[in-house]
């Protein structure tokens, strides 16, 4: 059994997960502070990949990154880098479809944040960076964590956009999802089922780890509350 699809899927999911984690948080934070009209327009644009068929997302990516498109041609002619039909093409596809999940959950967390905590930090002379990372982010960590997990799981199981942008080449661009389809198409149902089980096991392990972390966080808060400590979002009491 060739394990390349597993390795390739994990690195694509991890790299795209890191990308959408930071870009999703940045977009959610700044957009949540805009007026309703601008926020609504940007919401529609950034959330479209969530409701569009993945193959349509892949089609739009090909319009920008294809070898005969200006951006794709520039990268190939000046840097010798192809943006399609390579393993890292899967990163572009996975990031595009996973970004809305990270963005929407992070934005919801930021909008539910009690701004009086930030105002209190400002009156104490704390910097905006300190307030963001030590007060706002810890207070919103549940939503941020949920978005990160959903984005990773979505990237791990991505097929439509990946098949259009990266294709299927054994040992080069194959992922678990594209391998399952190719095995099923070639009447290798037993092997395809094995890969389905591998994908389900990884997804279940990720969700279980998150649940354990959340339970641990809740237990710590109960311990602090029971001991009479004041639990601040910044982790200081």
PDB file of C-alpha atoms in Angstrom:
ATOM      1  CA  UNK A   1       0.000   0.000   0.000  1.00  0.00           C
ATOM      2  CA  UNK A   2       1.527   3.279  -1.167  1.00  0.00           C
ATOM      3  CA  UNK A   3       1.374   5.782   1.702  1.00  0.00           C
ATOM      4  CA  UNK A   4       2.226   8.841  -0.397  1.00  0.00           C
ATOM      5  CA  UNK A   5      -1.418  10.056  -0.548  1.00  0.00           C
ATOM      6  CA  UNK A   6      -1.500  10.150   3.264  1.00  0.00           C
ATOM      7  CA  UNK A   7       1.740  12.102   3.546  1.00  0.00           C
ATOM      8  CA  UNK A   8       0.713  14.476   0.768  1.00  0.00           C
ATOM      9  CA  UNK A   9      -2.753  15.060   2.231  1.00  0.00           C
ATOM     10  CA  UNK A  10      -1.345  15.792   5.687  1.00  0.00           C
ATOM     11  CA  UNK A  11       1.229  18.300   4.476  1.00  0.00           C
ATOM     12  CA  UNK A  12      -1.321  20.025   2.246  1.00  0.00           C
ATOM     13  CA  UNK A  13      -3.820  20.210   5.122  1.00  0.00           C
ATOM     14  CA  UNK A  14      -1.198  21.450   7.591  1.00  0.00           C
ATOM     15  CA  UNK A  15       0.292  24.097   5.307  1.00  0.00           C
ATOM     16  CA  UNK A  16      -3.077  25.367   4.123  1.00  0.00           C
ATOM     17  CA  UNK A  17      -4.324  25.234   7.723  1.00  0.00           C
ATOM     18  CA  UNK A  18      -1.523  27.518   8.876  1.00  0.00           C
ATOM     19  CA  UNK A  19      -2.206  29.903   5.980  1.00  0.00           C
ATOM     20  CA  UNK A  20      -5.941  30.179   6.611  1.00  0.00           C
ATOM     21  CA  UNK A  21      -5.409  30.384  10.379  1.00  0.00           C
ATOM     22  CA  UNK A  22      -3.521  33.659  10.160  1.00  0.00           C
ATOM     23  CA  UNK A  23      -5.268  35.100   7.115  1.00  0.00           C
ATOM     24  CA  UNK A  24      -8.680  34.132   8.482  1.00  0.00           C
ATOM     25  CA  UNK A  25      -7.985  35.725  11.866  1.00  0.00           C
ATOM     26  CA  UNK A  26      -6.645  38.900  10.264  1.00  0.00           C
ATOM     27  CA  UNK A  27      -9.605  39.198   7.893  1.00  0.00           C
ATOM     28  CA  UNK A  28     -12.119  38.430  10.646  1.00  0.00           C
ATOM     29  CA  UNK A  29     -10.623  40.957  13.052  1.00  0.00           C
ATOM     30  CA  UNK A  30     -10.470  43.886  10.657  1.00  0.00           C
ATOM     31  CA  UNK A  31     -13.742  43.176   8.848  1.00  0.00           C
ATOM     32  CA  UNK A  32     -15.640  42.816  12.136  1.00  0.00           C
ATOM     33  CA  UNK A  33     -14.735  46.448  12.866  1.00  0.00           C
ATOM     34  CA  UNK A  34     -16.091  47.859   9.585  1.00  0.00           C
ATOM     35  CA  UNK A  35     -19.500  49.356   8.961  1.00  0.00           C
ATOM     36  CA  UNK A  36     -22.407  47.109   8.052  1.00  0.00           C
ATOM     37  CA  UNK A  37     -22.450  47.793   4.302  1.00  0.00           C
ATOM     38  CA  UNK A  38     -18.749  47.184   3.686  1.00  0.00           C
ATOM     39  CA  UNK A  39     -18.796  44.198   6.018  1.00  0.00           C
ATOM     40  CA  UNK A  40     -21.717  42.680   4.129  1.00  0.00           C
ATOM     41  CA  UNK A  41     -20.016  43.054   0.754  1.00  0.00           C
ATOM     42  CA  UNK A  42     -16.749  41.557   1.966  1.00  0.00           C
ATOM     43  CA  UNK A  43     -18.603  38.767   3.725  1.00  0.00           C
ATOM     44  CA  UNK A  44     -20.236  37.720   0.475  1.00  0.00           C
ATOM     45  CA  UNK A  45     -16.928  37.749  -1.394  1.00  0.00           C
ATOM     46  CA  UNK A  46     -14.925  35.859   1.240  1.00  0.00           C
ATOM     47  CA  UNK A  47     -17.649  33.308   1.981  1.00  0.00           C
ATOM     48  CA  UNK A  48     -18.447  32.414  -1.640  1.00  0.00           C
ATOM     49  CA  UNK A  49     -16.038  29.428  -1.725  1.00  0.00           C
ATOM     50  CA  UNK A  50     -18.078  27.918   1.106  1.00  0.00           C
ATOM     51  CA  UNK A  51     -21.277  27.727  -0.944  1.00  0.00           C
ATOM     52  CA  UNK A  52     -19.882  27.298  -4.456  1.00  0.00           C
ATOM     53  CA  UNK A  53     -19.243  23.759  -5.759  1.00  0.00           C
ATOM     54  CA  UNK A  54     -15.553  22.912  -5.196  1.00  0.00           C
ATOM     55  CA  UNK A  55     -15.106  22.346  -8.923  1.00  0.00           C
ATOM     56  CA  UNK A  56     -16.241  25.918  -9.557  1.00  0.00           C
ATOM     57  CA  UNK A  57     -13.685  27.137  -7.018  1.00  0.00           C
ATOM     58  CA  UNK A  58     -11.077  25.098  -8.857  1.00  0.00           C
ATOM     59  CA  UNK A  59     -12.181  26.648 -12.147  1.00  0.00           C
ATOM     60  CA  UNK A  60     -11.677  30.173 -10.794  1.00  0.00           C
ATOM     61  CA  UNK A  61      -8.287  29.210  -9.408  1.00  0.00           C
ATOM     62  CA  UNK A  62      -7.288  27.918 -12.831  1.00  0.00           C
ATOM     63  CA  UNK A  63      -8.287  31.282 -14.319  1.00  0.00           C
ATOM     64  CA  UNK A  64      -5.692  32.945 -12.092  1.00  0.00           C
ATOM     65  CA  UNK A  65      -2.997  30.287 -11.717  1.00  0.00           C
ATOM     66  CA  UNK A  66      -3.149  28.358 -15.007  1.00  0.00           C
ATOM     67  CA  UNK A  67       0.003  28.022 -17.096  1.00  0.00           C
ATOM     68  CA  UNK A  68      -1.522  30.172 -19.853  1.00  0.00           C
ATOM     69  CA  UNK A  69      -2.794  32.857 -17.496  1.00  0.00           C
ATOM     70  CA  UNK A  70      -0.754  36.003 -16.735  1.00  0.00           C
ATOM     71  CA  UNK A  71       0.083  35.062 -13.141  1.00  0.00           C
ATOM     72  CA  UNK A  72       0.898  31.455 -13.959  1.00  0.00           C
ATOM     73  CA  UNK A  73       2.955  32.457 -17.006  1.00  0.00           C
ATOM     74  CA  UNK A  74       4.931  35.023 -14.985  1.00  0.00           C
ATOM     75  CA  UNK A  75       5.860  32.503 -12.286  1.00  0.00           C
ATOM     76  CA  UNK A  76       6.900  29.926 -14.875  1.00  0.00           C
ATOM     77  CA  UNK A  77       8.881  32.285 -17.113  1.00  0.00           C
ATOM     78  CA  UNK A  78      10.663  34.231 -14.356  1.00  0.00           C
ATOM     79  CA  UNK A  79      10.949  31.687 -11.543  1.00  0.00           C
ATOM     80  CA  UNK A  80      10.512  28.391 -13.350  1.00  0.00           C
ATOM     81  CA  UNK A  81       7.663  27.502 -10.985  1.00  0.00           C
ATOM     82  CA  UNK A  82       4.435  25.900 -12.139  1.00  0.00           C
ATOM     83  CA  UNK A  83       1.400  26.798 -10.058  1.00  0.00           C
ATOM     84  CA  UNK A  84      -0.792  23.956 -11.315  1.00  0.00           C
ATOM     85  CA  UNK A  85      -0.436  20.169 -11.509  1.00  0.00           C
ATOM     86  CA  UNK A  86       2.053  20.061  -8.621  1.00  0.00           C
ATOM     87  CA  UNK A  87       1.615  18.904  -5.023  1.00  0.00           C
ATOM     88  CA  UNK A  88       1.602  22.477  -3.714  1.00  0.00           C
ATOM     89  CA  UNK A  89      -1.224  23.303  -6.112  1.00  0.00           C
ATOM     90  CA  UNK A  90      -3.282  21.318  -3.614  1.00  0.00           C
ATOM     91  CA  UNK A  91      -2.332  23.878  -0.962  1.00  0.00           C
ATOM     92  CA  UNK A  92      -3.899  26.676  -3.025  1.00  0.00           C
ATOM     93  CA  UNK A  93      -7.055  24.646  -3.545  1.00  0.00           C
ATOM     94  CA  UNK A  94      -7.358  23.525   0.081  1.00  0.00           C
ATOM     95  CA  UNK A  95      -6.707  27.032   1.416  1.00  0.00           C
ATOM     96  CA  UNK A  96      -9.356  28.515  -0.873  1.00  0.00           C
ATOM     97  CA  UNK A  97     -12.121  26.154   0.274  1.00  0.00           C
ATOM     98  CA  UNK A  98     -11.079  26.091   3.951  1.00  0.00           C
ATOM     99  CA  UNK A  99     -10.630  29.850   4.403  1.00  0.00           C
ATOM    100  CA  UNK A 100     -14.366  30.692   4.782  1.00  0.00           C
ATOM    101  CA  UNK A 101     -14.727  28.262   7.686  1.00  0.00           C
ATOM    102  CA  UNK A 102     -11.854  29.866   9.571  1.00  0.00           C
ATOM    103  CA  UNK A 103     -12.988  33.369   8.704  1.00  0.00           C
ATOM    104  CA  UNK A 104     -16.646  32.925   9.681  1.00  0.00           C
ATOM    105  CA  UNK A 105     -15.991  31.239  13.011  1.00  0.00           C
ATOM    106  CA  UNK A 106     -13.235  33.695  13.950  1.00  0.00           C
ATOM    107  CA  UNK A 107     -15.396  36.671  13.014  1.00  0.00           C
ATOM    108  CA  UNK A 108     -18.241  35.367  15.134  1.00  0.00           C
ATOM    109  CA  UNK A 109     -15.858  34.973  18.063  1.00  0.00           C
ATOM    110  CA  UNK A 110     -14.500  38.510  17.680  1.00  0.00           C
ATOM    111  CA  UNK A 111     -17.970  40.010  17.409  1.00  0.00           C
ATOM    112  CA  UNK A 112     -19.039  38.304  20.644  1.00  0.00           C
ATOM    113  CA  UNK A 113     -15.974  39.621  22.496  1.00  0.00           C
ATOM    114  CA  UNK A 114     -16.717  42.023  25.367  1.00  0.00           C
ATOM    115  CA  UNK A 115     -15.030  45.215  24.203  1.00  0.00           C
ATOM    116  CA  UNK A 116     -15.008  46.606  27.741  1.00  0.00           C
ATOM    117  CA  UNK A 117     -12.081  44.270  28.412  1.00  0.00           C
ATOM    118  CA  UNK A 118     -10.106  45.951  25.628  1.00  0.00           C
ATOM    119  CA  UNK A 119     -11.097  49.402  26.867  1.00  0.00           C
ATOM    120  CA  UNK A 120      -9.965  48.456  30.369  1.00  0.00           C
ATOM    121  CA  UNK A 121      -6.618  47.358  28.980  1.00  0.00           C
ATOM    122  CA  UNK A 122      -6.228  50.664  27.156  1.00  0.00           C
ATOM    123  CA  UNK A 123      -6.876  52.635  30.338  1.00  0.00           C
ATOM    124  CA  UNK A 124      -4.066  50.629  31.954  1.00  0.00           C
ATOM    125  CA  UNK A 125      -1.720  51.683  29.164  1.00  0.00           C
ATOM    126  CA  UNK A 126      -1.506  48.294  27.466  1.00  0.00           C
ATOM    127  CA  UNK A 127      -0.524  48.278  23.808  1.00  0.00           C
ATOM    128  CA  UNK A 128      -2.917  47.231  21.062  1.00  0.00           C
ATOM    129  CA  UNK A 129      -0.702  44.222  20.294  1.00  0.00           C
ATOM    130  CA  UNK A 130      -0.716  43.112  23.916  1.00  0.00           C
ATOM    131  CA  UNK A 131      -4.490  43.500  24.159  1.00  0.00           C
ATOM    132  CA  UNK A 132      -5.014  41.493  20.967  1.00  0.00           C
ATOM    133  CA  UNK A 133      -2.758  38.552  21.824  1.00  0.00           C
ATOM    134  CA  UNK A 134      -3.152  38.421  25.615  1.00  0.00           C
ATOM    135  CA  UNK A 135      -6.771  39.481  26.092  1.00  0.00           C
ATOM    136  CA  UNK A 136      -8.806  39.271  22.888  1.00  0.00           C
ATOM    137  CA  UNK A 137      -7.364  36.034  21.489  1.00  0.00           C
ATOM    138  CA  UNK A 138      -7.569  34.038  24.757  1.00  0.00           C
ATOM    139  CA  UNK A 139     -11.162  35.223  25.256  1.00  0.00           C
ATOM    140  CA  UNK A 140     -12.042  34.109  21.716  1.00  0.00           C
ATOM    141  CA  UNK A 141      -9.996  30.917  21.747  1.00  0.00           C
ATOM    142  CA  UNK A 142     -12.963  28.558  21.566  1.00  0.00           C
ATOM    143  CA  UNK A 143     -14.188  30.055  18.297  1.00  0.00           C
ATOM    144  CA  UNK A 144     -10.644  30.314  16.938  1.00  0.00           C
ATOM    145  CA  UNK A 145      -9.952  26.694  17.821  1.00  0.00           C
ATOM    146  CA  UNK A 146     -13.202  25.528  16.255  1.00  0.00           C
ATOM    147  CA  UNK A 147     -12.398  27.395  13.048  1.00  0.00           C
ATOM    148  CA  UNK A 148      -8.884  25.963  12.888  1.00  0.00           C
ATOM    149  CA  UNK A 149     -10.142  22.399  13.320  1.00  0.00           C
ATOM    150  CA  UNK A 150     -12.905  22.821  10.754  1.00  0.00           C
ATOM    151  CA  UNK A 151     -10.450  24.355   8.286  1.00  0.00           C
ATOM    152  CA  UNK A 152      -7.954  21.519   8.762  1.00  0.00           C
ATOM    153  CA  UNK A 153     -10.640  18.853   8.377  1.00  0.00           C
ATOM    154  CA  UNK A 154     -12.008  20.562   5.272  1.00  0.00           C
ATOM    155  CA  UNK A 155      -8.542  20.830   3.737  1.00  0.00           C
ATOM    156  CA  UNK A 156      -7.809  17.180   4.519  1.00  0.00           C
ATOM    157  CA  UNK A 157     -10.937  16.004   2.724  1.00  0.00           C
ATOM    158  CA  UNK A 158     -10.843  18.436  -0.185  1.00  0.00           C
ATOM    159  CA  UNK A 159     -11.369  16.865  -3.608  1.00  0.00           C
ATOM    160  CA  UNK A 160     -13.123  19.027  -6.204  1.00  0.00           C
ATOM    161  CA  UNK A 161     -10.815  22.027  -6.422  1.00  0.00           C
ATOM    162  CA  UNK A 162      -7.757  19.856  -5.799  1.00  0.00           C
ATOM    163  CA  UNK A 163      -8.587  17.500  -8.672  1.00  0.00           C
ATOM    164  CA  UNK A 164      -8.849  20.451 -11.063  1.00  0.00           C
ATOM    165  CA  UNK A 165      -5.784  22.335  -9.868  1.00  0.00           C
ATOM    166  CA  UNK A 166      -3.400  19.507  -8.951  1.00  0.00           C
ATOM    167  CA  UNK A 167      -4.890  16.552 -10.815  1.00  0.00           C
ATOM    168  CA  UNK A 168      -3.989  12.995  -9.906  1.00  0.00           C
ATOM    169  CA  UNK A 169      -0.476  11.705 -10.422  1.00  0.00           C
ATOM    170  CA  UNK A 170       0.613   8.769  -8.212  1.00  0.00           C
ATOM    171  CA  UNK A 171       3.653   9.702  -6.146  1.00  0.00           C
ATOM    172  CA  UNK A 172       3.415  13.390  -7.094  1.00  0.00           C
ATOM    173  CA  UNK A 173       0.023  15.005  -6.572  1.00  0.00           C
ATOM    174  CA  UNK A 174      -2.162  12.176  -5.251  1.00  0.00           C
ATOM    175  CA  UNK A 175      -4.140  12.887  -2.074  1.00  0.00           C
ATOM    176  CA  UNK A 176      -6.403  10.612  -0.066  1.00  0.00           C
ATOM    177  CA  UNK A 177      -9.528  12.031  -1.690  1.00  0.00           C
ATOM    178  CA  UNK A 178      -8.293  11.826  -5.270  1.00  0.00           C
ATOM    179  CA  UNK A 179      -6.866   8.358  -4.590  1.00  0.00           C
ATOM    180  CA  UNK A 180     -10.234   7.122  -3.289  1.00  0.00           C
ATOM    181  CA  UNK A 181     -11.934   8.300  -6.472  1.00  0.00           C
ATOM    182  CA  UNK A 182      -9.311   6.797  -8.767  1.00  0.00           C
ATOM    183  CA  UNK A 183      -9.380   3.467  -6.933  1.00  0.00           C
ATOM    184  CA  UNK A 184     -13.163   3.358  -7.046  1.00  0.00           C
ATOM    185  CA  UNK A 185     -13.138   4.286 -10.753  1.00  0.00           C
ATOM    186  CA  UNK A 186     -10.753   1.419 -11.502  1.00  0.00           C
ATOM    187  CA  UNK A 187     -12.814  -1.149  -9.537  1.00  0.00           C
ATOM    188  CA  UNK A 188     -10.442  -1.318  -6.573  1.00  0.00           C
ATOM    189  CA  UNK A 189     -13.176  -0.835  -4.007  1.00  0.00           C
ATOM    190  CA  UNK A 190     -11.418  -2.684  -1.165  1.00  0.00           C
ATOM    191  CA  UNK A 191      -8.347  -0.454  -1.352  1.00  0.00           C
ATOM    192  CA  UNK A 192     -10.512   2.642  -1.691  1.00  0.00           C
ATOM    193  CA  UNK A 193     -12.361   1.616   1.485  1.00  0.00           C
ATOM    194  CA  UNK A 194      -9.044   1.376   3.348  1.00  0.00           C
ATOM    195  CA  UNK A 195      -8.224   4.958   2.430  1.00  0.00           C
ATOM    196  CA  UNK A 196     -11.687   6.060   3.517  1.00  0.00           C
ATOM    197  CA  UNK A 197     -11.036   4.457   6.907  1.00  0.00           C
ATOM    198  CA  UNK A 198      -7.645   6.193   7.148  1.00  0.00           C
ATOM    199  CA  UNK A 199      -9.248   9.558   6.456  1.00  0.00           C
ATOM    200  CA  UNK A 200     -12.008   8.946   8.998  1.00  0.00           C
ATOM    201  CA  UNK A 201      -9.483   7.850  11.645  1.00  0.00           C
ATOM    202  CA  UNK A 202      -7.426  11.016  11.223  1.00  0.00           C
ATOM    203  CA  UNK A 203     -10.475  13.261  11.340  1.00  0.00           C
ATOM    204  CA  UNK A 204     -11.812  11.494  14.443  1.00  0.00           C
ATOM    205  CA  UNK A 205      -8.419  11.794  16.169  1.00  0.00           C
ATOM    206  CA  UNK A 206      -8.273  15.533  15.474  1.00  0.00           C
ATOM    207  CA  UNK A 207     -11.787  16.105  16.820  1.00  0.00           C
ATOM    208  CA  UNK A 208     -11.060  13.976  19.887  1.00  0.00           C
ATOM    209  CA  UNK A 209      -7.905  15.965  20.637  1.00  0.00           C
ATOM    210  CA  UNK A 210      -9.818  19.217  20.410  1.00  0.00           C
ATOM    211  CA  UNK A 211     -12.541  17.924  22.726  1.00  0.00           C
ATOM    212  CA  UNK A 212      -9.900  16.895  25.260  1.00  0.00           C
ATOM    213  CA  UNK A 213      -8.259  20.321  25.084  1.00  0.00           C
ATOM    214  CA  UNK A 214     -11.600  22.054  25.565  1.00  0.00           C
ATOM    215  CA  UNK A 215     -12.416  19.834  28.537  1.00  0.00           C
ATOM    216  CA  UNK A 216      -9.023  20.580  30.072  1.00  0.00           C
ATOM    217  CA  UNK A 217      -9.607  24.301  29.611  1.00  0.00           C
ATOM    218  CA  UNK A 218     -13.026  24.063  31.280  1.00  0.00           C
ATOM    219  CA  UNK A 219     -11.559  22.086  34.194  1.00  0.00           C
ATOM    220  CA  UNK A 220      -8.907  24.745  34.766  1.00  0.00           C
ATOM    221  CA  UNK A 221     -11.516  27.494  34.809  1.00  0.00           C
ATOM    222  CA  UNK A 222     -13.579  25.551  37.348  1.00  0.00           C
ATOM    223  CA  UNK A 223     -10.504  25.061  39.545  1.00  0.00           C
ATOM    224  CA  UNK A 224      -9.707  28.767  39.473  1.00  0.00           C
ATOM    225  CA  UNK A 225     -13.299  29.703  40.196  1.00  0.00           C
ATOM    226  CA  UNK A 226     -13.485  27.207  43.054  1.00  0.00           C
ATOM    227  CA  UNK A 227     -10.269  28.516  44.591  1.00  0.00           C
ATOM    228  CA  UNK A 228     -11.552  32.073  44.449  1.00  0.00           C
ATOM    229  CA  UNK A 229      -9.017  33.261  41.867  1.00  0.00           C
ATOM    230  CA  UNK A 230      -9.973  35.913  39.339  1.00  0.00           C
ATOM    231  CA  UNK A 231      -9.467  34.440  35.870  1.00  0.00           C
ATOM    232  CA  UNK A 232      -8.557  37.096  33.320  1.00  0.00           C
ATOM    233  CA  UNK A 233      -8.475  36.478  29.534  1.00  0.00           C
ATOM    234  CA  UNK A 234      -4.767  37.263  29.521  1.00  0.00           C
ATOM    235  CA  UNK A 235      -4.057  34.341  31.804  1.00  0.00           C
ATOM    236  CA  UNK A 236      -3.193  36.538  34.808  1.00  0.00           C
ATOM    237  CA  UNK A 237      -5.120  36.509  38.087  1.00  0.00           C
TER     238      UNK A 237
END
